[in-house]
Backbone as JSON, one array per atom type, in Angstrom:
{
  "sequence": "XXXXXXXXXXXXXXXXXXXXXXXXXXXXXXXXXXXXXXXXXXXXXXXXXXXXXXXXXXXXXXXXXXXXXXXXXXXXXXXXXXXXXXXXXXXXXXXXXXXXXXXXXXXXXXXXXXXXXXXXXXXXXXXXXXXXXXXXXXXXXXXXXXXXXXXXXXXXXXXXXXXXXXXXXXXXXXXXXXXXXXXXX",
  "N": [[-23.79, 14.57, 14.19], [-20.5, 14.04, 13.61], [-19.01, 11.74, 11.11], [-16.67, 9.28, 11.66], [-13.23, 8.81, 9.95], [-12.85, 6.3, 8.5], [-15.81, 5.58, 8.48], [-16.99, 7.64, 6.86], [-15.15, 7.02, 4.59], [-16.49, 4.53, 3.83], [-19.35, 5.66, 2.72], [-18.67, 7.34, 0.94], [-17.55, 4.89, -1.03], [-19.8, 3.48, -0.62], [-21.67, 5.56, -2.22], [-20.43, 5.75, -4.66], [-20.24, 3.16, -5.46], [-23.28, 3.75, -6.26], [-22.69, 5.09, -8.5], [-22.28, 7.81, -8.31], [-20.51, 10.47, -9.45], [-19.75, 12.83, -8.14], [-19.15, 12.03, -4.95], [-17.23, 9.9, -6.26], [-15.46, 11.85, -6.54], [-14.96, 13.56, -4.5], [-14.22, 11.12, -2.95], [-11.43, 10.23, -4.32], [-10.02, 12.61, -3.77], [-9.77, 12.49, -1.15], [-8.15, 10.55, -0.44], [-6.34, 10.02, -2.17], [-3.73, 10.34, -2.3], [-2.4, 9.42, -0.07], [-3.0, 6.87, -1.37], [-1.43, 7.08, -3.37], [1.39, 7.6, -2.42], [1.31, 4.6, -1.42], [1.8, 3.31, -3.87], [4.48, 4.66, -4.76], [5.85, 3.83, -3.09], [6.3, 0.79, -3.27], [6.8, 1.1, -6.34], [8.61, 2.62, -7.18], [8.7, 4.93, -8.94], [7.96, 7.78, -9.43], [6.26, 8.66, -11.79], [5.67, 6.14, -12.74], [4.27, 4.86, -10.47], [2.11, 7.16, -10.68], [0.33, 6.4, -12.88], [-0.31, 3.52, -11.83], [-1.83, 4.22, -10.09], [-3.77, 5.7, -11.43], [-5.37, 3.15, -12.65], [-6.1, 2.36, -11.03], [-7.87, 3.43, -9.31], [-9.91, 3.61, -11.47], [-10.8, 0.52, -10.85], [-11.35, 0.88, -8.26], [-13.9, 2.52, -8.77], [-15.23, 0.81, -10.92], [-15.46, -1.46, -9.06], [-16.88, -0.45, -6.89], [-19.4, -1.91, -5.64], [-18.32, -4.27, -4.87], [-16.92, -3.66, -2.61], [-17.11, -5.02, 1.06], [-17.98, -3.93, 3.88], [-18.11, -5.27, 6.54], [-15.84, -7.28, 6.04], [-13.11, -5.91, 5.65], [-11.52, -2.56, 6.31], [-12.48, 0.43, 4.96], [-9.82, 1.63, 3.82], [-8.15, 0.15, 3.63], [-8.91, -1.77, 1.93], [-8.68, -0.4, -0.35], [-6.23, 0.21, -0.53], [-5.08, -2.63, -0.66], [-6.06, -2.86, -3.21], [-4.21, -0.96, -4.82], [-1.75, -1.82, -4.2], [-1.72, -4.74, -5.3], [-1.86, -3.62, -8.32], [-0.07, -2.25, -8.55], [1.98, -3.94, -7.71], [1.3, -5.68, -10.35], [2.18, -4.02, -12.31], [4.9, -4.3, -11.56], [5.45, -7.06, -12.39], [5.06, -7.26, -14.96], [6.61, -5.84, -16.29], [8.73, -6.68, -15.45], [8.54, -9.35, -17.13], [8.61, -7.59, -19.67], [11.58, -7.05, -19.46], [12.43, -9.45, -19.55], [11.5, -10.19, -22.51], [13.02, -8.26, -23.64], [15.57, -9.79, -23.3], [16.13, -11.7, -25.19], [17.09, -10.13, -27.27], [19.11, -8.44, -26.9], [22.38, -7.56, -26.07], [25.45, -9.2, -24.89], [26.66, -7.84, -22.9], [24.64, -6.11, -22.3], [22.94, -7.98, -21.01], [24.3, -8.47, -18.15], [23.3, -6.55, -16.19], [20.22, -6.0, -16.8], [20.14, -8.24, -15.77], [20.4, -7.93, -12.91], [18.41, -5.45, -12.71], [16.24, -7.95, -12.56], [17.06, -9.54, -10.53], [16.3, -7.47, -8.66], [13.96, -6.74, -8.11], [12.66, -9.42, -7.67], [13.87, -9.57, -5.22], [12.67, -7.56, -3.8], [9.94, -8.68, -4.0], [10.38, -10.77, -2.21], [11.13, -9.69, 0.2], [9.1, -8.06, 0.97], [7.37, -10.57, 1.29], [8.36, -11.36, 3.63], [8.9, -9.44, 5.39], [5.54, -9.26, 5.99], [5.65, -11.46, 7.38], [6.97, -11.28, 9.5], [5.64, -8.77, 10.66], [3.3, -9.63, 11.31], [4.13, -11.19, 13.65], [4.15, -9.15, 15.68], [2.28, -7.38, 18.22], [-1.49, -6.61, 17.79], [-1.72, -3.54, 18.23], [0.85, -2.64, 17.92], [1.28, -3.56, 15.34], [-0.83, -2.47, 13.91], [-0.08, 0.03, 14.47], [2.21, 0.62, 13.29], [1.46, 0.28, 10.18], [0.11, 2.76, 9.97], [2.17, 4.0, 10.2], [3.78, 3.59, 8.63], [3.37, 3.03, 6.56], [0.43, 3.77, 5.26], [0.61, 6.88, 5.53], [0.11, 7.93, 8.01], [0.24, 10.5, 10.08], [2.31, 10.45, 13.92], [0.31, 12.14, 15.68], [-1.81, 11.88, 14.04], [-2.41, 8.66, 14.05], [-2.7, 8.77, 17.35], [-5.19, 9.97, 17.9], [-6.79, 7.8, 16.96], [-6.11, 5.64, 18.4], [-6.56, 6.48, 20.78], [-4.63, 7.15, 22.38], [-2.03, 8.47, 24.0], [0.41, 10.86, 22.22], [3.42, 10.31, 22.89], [3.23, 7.26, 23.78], [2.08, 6.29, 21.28], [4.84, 6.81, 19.82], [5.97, 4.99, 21.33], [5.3, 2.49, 21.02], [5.88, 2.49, 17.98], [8.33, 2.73, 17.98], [9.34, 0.58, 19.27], [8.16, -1.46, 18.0], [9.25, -1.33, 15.57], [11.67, -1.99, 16.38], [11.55, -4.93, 17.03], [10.44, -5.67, 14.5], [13.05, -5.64, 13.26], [14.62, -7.11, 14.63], [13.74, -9.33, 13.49], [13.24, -9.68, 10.83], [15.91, -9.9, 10.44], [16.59, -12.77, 11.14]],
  "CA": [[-22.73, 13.67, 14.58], [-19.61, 13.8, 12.79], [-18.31, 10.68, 11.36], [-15.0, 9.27, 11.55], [-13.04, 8.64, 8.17], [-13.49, 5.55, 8.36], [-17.24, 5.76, 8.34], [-17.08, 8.84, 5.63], [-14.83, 6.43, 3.26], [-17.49, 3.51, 3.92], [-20.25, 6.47, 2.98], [-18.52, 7.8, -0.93], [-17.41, 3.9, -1.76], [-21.12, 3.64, -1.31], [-22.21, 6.68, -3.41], [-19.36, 5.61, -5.69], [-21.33, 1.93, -6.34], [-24.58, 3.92, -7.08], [-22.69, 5.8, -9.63], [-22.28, 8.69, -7.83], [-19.7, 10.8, -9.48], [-19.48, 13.9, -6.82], [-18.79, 11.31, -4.59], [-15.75, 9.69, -6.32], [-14.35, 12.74, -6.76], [-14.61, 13.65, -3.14], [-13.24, 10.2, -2.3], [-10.19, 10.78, -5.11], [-9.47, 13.74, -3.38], [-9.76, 12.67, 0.78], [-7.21, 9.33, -0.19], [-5.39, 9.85, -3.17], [-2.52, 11.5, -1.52], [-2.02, 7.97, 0.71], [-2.61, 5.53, -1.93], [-0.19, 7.15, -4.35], [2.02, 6.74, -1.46], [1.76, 2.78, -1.13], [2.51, 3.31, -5.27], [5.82, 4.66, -5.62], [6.89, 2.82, -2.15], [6.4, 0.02, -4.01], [7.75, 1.07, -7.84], [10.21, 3.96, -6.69], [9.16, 5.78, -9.76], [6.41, 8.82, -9.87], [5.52, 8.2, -13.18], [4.57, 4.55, -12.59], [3.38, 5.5, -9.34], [0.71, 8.14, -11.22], [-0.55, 5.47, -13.63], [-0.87, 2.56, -11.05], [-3.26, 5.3, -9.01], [-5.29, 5.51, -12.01], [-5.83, 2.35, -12.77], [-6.85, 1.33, -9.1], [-9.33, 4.22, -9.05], [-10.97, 2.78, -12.29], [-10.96, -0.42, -10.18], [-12.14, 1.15, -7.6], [-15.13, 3.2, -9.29], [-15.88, -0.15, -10.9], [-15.85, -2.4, -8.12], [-17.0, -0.4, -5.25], [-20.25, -2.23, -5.14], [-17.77, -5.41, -4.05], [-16.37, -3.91, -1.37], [-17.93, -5.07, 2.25], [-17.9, -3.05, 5.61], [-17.36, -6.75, 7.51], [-14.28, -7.56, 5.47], [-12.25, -4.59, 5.57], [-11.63, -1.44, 6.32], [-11.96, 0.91, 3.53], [-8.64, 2.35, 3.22], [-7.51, -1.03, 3.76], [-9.38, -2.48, 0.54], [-8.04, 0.64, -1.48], [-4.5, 0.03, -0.72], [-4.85, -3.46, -1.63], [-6.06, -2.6, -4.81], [-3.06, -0.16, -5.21], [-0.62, -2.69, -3.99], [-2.03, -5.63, -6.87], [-1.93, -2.93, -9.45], [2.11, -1.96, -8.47], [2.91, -5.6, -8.42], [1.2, -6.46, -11.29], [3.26, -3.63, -13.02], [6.61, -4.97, -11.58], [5.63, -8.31, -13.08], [4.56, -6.57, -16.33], [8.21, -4.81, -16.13], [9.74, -8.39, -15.85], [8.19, -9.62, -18.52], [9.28, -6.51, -20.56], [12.63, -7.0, -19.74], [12.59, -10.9, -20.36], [11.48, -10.35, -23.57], [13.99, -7.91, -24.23], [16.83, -10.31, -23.28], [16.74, -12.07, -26.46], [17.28, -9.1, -28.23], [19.99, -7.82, -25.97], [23.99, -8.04, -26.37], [25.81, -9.71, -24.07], [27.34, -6.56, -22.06], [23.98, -5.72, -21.43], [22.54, -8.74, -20.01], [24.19, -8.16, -16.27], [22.12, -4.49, -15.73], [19.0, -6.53, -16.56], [19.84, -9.54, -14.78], [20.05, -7.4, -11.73], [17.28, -5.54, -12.17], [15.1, -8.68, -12.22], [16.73, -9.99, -9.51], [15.94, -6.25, -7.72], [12.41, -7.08, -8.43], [12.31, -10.07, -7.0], [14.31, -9.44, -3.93], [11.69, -6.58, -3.13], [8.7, -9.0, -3.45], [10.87, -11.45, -1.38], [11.43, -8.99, 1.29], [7.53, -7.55, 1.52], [6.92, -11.66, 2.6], [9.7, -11.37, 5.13], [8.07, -7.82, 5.96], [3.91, -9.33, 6.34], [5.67, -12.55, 8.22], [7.25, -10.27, 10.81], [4.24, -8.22, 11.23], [2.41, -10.91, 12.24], [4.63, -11.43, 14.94], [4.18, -8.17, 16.44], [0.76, -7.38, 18.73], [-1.77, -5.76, 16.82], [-1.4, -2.13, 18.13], [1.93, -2.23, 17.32], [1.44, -3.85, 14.14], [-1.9, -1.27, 13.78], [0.35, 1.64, 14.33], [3.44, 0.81, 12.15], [1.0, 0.24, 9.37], [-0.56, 3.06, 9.52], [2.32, 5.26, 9.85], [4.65, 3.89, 7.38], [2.3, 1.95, 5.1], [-0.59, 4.43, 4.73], [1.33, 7.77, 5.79], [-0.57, 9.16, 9.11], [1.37, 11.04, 11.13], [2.0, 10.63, 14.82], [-0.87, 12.71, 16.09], [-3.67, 11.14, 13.95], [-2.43, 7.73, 15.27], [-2.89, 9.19, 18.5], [-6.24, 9.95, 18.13], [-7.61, 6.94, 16.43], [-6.21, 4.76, 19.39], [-6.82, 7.57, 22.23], [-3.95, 7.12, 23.54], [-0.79, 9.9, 24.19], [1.72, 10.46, 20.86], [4.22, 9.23, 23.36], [2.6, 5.79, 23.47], [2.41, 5.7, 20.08], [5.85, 6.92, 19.49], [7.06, 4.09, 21.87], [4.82, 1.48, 20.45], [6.29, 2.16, 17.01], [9.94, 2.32, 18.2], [9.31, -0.57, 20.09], [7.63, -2.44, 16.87], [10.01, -1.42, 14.6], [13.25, -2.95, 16.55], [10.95, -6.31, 16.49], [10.59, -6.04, 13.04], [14.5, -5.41, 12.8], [15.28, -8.24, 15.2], [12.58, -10.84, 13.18], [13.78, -9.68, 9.46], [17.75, -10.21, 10.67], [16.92, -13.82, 11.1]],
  "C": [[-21.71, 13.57, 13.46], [-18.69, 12.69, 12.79], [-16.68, 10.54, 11.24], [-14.49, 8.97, 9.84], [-13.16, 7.27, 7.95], [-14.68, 5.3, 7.67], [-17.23, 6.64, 6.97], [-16.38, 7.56, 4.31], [-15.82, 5.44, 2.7], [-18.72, 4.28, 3.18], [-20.08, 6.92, 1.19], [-18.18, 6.19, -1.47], [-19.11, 3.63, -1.7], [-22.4, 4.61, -2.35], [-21.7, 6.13, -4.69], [-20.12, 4.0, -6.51], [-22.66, 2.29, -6.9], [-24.12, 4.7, -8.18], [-22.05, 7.57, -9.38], [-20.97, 9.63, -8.02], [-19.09, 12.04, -8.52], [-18.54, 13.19, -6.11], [-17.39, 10.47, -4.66], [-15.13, 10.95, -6.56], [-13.99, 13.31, -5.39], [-13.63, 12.19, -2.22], [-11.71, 10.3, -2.91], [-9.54, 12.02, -4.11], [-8.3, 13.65, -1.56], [-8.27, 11.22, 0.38], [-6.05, 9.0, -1.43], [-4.21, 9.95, -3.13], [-1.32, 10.15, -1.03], [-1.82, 6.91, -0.06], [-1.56, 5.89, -3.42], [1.14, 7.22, -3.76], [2.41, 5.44, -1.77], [2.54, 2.79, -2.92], [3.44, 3.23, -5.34], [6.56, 4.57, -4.25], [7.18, 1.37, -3.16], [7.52, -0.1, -5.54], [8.84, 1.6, -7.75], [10.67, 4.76, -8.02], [7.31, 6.5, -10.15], [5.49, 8.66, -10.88], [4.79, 7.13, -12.85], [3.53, 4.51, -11.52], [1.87, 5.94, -9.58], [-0.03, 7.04, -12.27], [-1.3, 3.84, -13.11], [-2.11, 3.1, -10.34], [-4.61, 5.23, -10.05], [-5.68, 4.38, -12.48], [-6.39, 1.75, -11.3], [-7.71, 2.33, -9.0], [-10.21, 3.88, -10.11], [-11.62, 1.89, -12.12], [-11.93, -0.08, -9.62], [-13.92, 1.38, -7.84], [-15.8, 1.64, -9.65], [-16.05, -1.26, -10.29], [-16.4, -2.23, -6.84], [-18.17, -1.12, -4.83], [-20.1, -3.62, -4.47], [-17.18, -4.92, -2.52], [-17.53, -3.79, -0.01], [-17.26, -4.81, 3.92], [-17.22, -4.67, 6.58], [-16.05, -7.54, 6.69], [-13.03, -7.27, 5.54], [-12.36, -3.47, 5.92], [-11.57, -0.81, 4.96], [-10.41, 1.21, 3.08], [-7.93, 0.71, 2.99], [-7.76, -1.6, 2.05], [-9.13, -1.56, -0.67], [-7.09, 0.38, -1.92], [-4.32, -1.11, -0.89], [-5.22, -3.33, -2.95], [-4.95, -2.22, -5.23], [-1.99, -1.12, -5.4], [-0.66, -3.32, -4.79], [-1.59, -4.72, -7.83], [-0.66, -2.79, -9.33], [2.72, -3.29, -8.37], [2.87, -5.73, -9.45], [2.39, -5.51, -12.17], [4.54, -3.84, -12.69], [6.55, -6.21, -12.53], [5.67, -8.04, -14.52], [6.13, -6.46, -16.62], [8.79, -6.03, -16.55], [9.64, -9.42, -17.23], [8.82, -8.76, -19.76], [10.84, -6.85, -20.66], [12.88, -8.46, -20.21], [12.79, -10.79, -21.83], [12.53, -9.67, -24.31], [15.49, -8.32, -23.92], [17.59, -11.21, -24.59], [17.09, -11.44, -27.65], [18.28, -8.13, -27.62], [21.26, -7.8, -26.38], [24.19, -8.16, -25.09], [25.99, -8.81, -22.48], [26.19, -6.0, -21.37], [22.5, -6.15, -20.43], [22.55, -8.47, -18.73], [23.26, -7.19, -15.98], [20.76, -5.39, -16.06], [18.7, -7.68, -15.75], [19.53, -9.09, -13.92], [19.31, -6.76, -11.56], [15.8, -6.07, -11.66], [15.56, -9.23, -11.26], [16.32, -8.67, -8.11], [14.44, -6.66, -7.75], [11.79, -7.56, -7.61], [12.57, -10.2, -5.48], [13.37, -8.78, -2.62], [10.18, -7.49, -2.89], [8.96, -10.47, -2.31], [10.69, -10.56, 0.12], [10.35, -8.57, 1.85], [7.17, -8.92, 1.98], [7.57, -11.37, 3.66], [8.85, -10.51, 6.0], [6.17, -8.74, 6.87], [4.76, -10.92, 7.26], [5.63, -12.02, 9.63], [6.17, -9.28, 11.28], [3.49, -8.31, 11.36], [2.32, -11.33, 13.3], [4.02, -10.57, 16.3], [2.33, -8.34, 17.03], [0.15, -6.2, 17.72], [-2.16, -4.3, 17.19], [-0.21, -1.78, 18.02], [1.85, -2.36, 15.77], [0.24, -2.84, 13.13], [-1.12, 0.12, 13.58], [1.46, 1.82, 13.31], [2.84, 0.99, 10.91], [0.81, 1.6, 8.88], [0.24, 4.34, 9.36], [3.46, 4.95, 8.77], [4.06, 3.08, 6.19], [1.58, 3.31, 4.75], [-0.2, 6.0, 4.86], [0.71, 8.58, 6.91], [0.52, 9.43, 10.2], [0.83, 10.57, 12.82], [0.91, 11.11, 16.04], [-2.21, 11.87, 15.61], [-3.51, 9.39, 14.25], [-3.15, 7.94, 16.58], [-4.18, 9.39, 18.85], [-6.98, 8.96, 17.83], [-7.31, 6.3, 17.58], [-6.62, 5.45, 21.07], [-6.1, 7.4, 22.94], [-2.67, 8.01, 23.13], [0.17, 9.17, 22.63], [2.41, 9.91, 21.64], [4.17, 8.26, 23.39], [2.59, 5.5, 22.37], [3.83, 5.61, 19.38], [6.89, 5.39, 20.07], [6.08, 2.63, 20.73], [5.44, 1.65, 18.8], [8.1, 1.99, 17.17], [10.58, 0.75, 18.71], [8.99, -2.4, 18.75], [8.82, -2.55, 15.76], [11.31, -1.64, 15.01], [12.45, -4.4, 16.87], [11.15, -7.15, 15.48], [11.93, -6.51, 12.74], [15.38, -6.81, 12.93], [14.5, -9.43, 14.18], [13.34, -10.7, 11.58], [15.4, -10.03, 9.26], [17.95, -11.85, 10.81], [16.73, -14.99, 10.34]]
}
């Protein structure tokens, strides 16, 4: 019986709590791709991107014996890790530049003002974002996730819910002028 990925991720985070290095390296391999993804959506810079990944797989390795099957999905409890770890380095960032405002000249105050208020705008806008996709039903809000949060294409949607790419194609077209209409107000 071949499991789903689901099941398989549920299967190396448990190898991965006994220690099991094979194991994380097969899980590194099957999800790394996706959660360095949610990374440099988040930072919008590769570099930071590649060092948030490894610190959430250190996480990972050392916390997989927290994560629980009735809680979460795995990928789910990955990509929050990822996500904490790319905040915390925006906040980190902010801090950085704080500190370097008292050591600044005047001229080049504005360019930092605005990138802390870019900062904040973005973790303003991801509430806006998880309010509104609350709204939505959750196979719309299931499918937008999974294809612009976690990166699965059209097709493997399609199979996880068993129902036609067209259906999914409308259910995300359909979700994402929701979103459009709910974030406009």
């Amino acid at each position: 019986m071949k499991l789903t990925e689901p099941e398989k991720l549920e299967e190396l985070l448990a190898k991965c709590a006994l220690g099991d290095q094979i194991a994380f390296a097969q899980l590194y391999q099957t999800v790394s791709s996706k959660l360095n993804g949610i990374a440099y959506r988040i930072l919008n810079s590769v570099e930071s991107a590649n060092e948030v990944l490894q610190e959430a797989f250190v996480q990972i390795w050392n916390n997989a014996s927290q994560y629980r099957v009735d809680k979460s999905e795995p990928m789910t409890w990955m990509a929050s890790i990822v996500r904490y770890r790319a905040y915390d380095r925006i906040k980190l960032e902010k801090r950085r530049i704080e500190g370097a405002q008292f050591k600044t000249e005047l001229d080049d105050f504005e360019e930092i003002e605005s990138k802390q208020k870019d900062g904040v705008l973005l973790c303003e806008l991801n509430q806006e974002l998880e309010v509104c996709l609350a709204t939505l039903d959750v196979t719309q809000r299931e499918s937008i996730l999974m294809a612009y949060y976690y990166g699965f294409s059209r097709e493997e949607i399609s199979s996880q819910f068993d129902k036609p790419v067209n259906t999914i194609k409308s259910w995300l077209r359909r979700g994402i002028e929701r979103l459009q209409q709910c974030l406009s107000h």
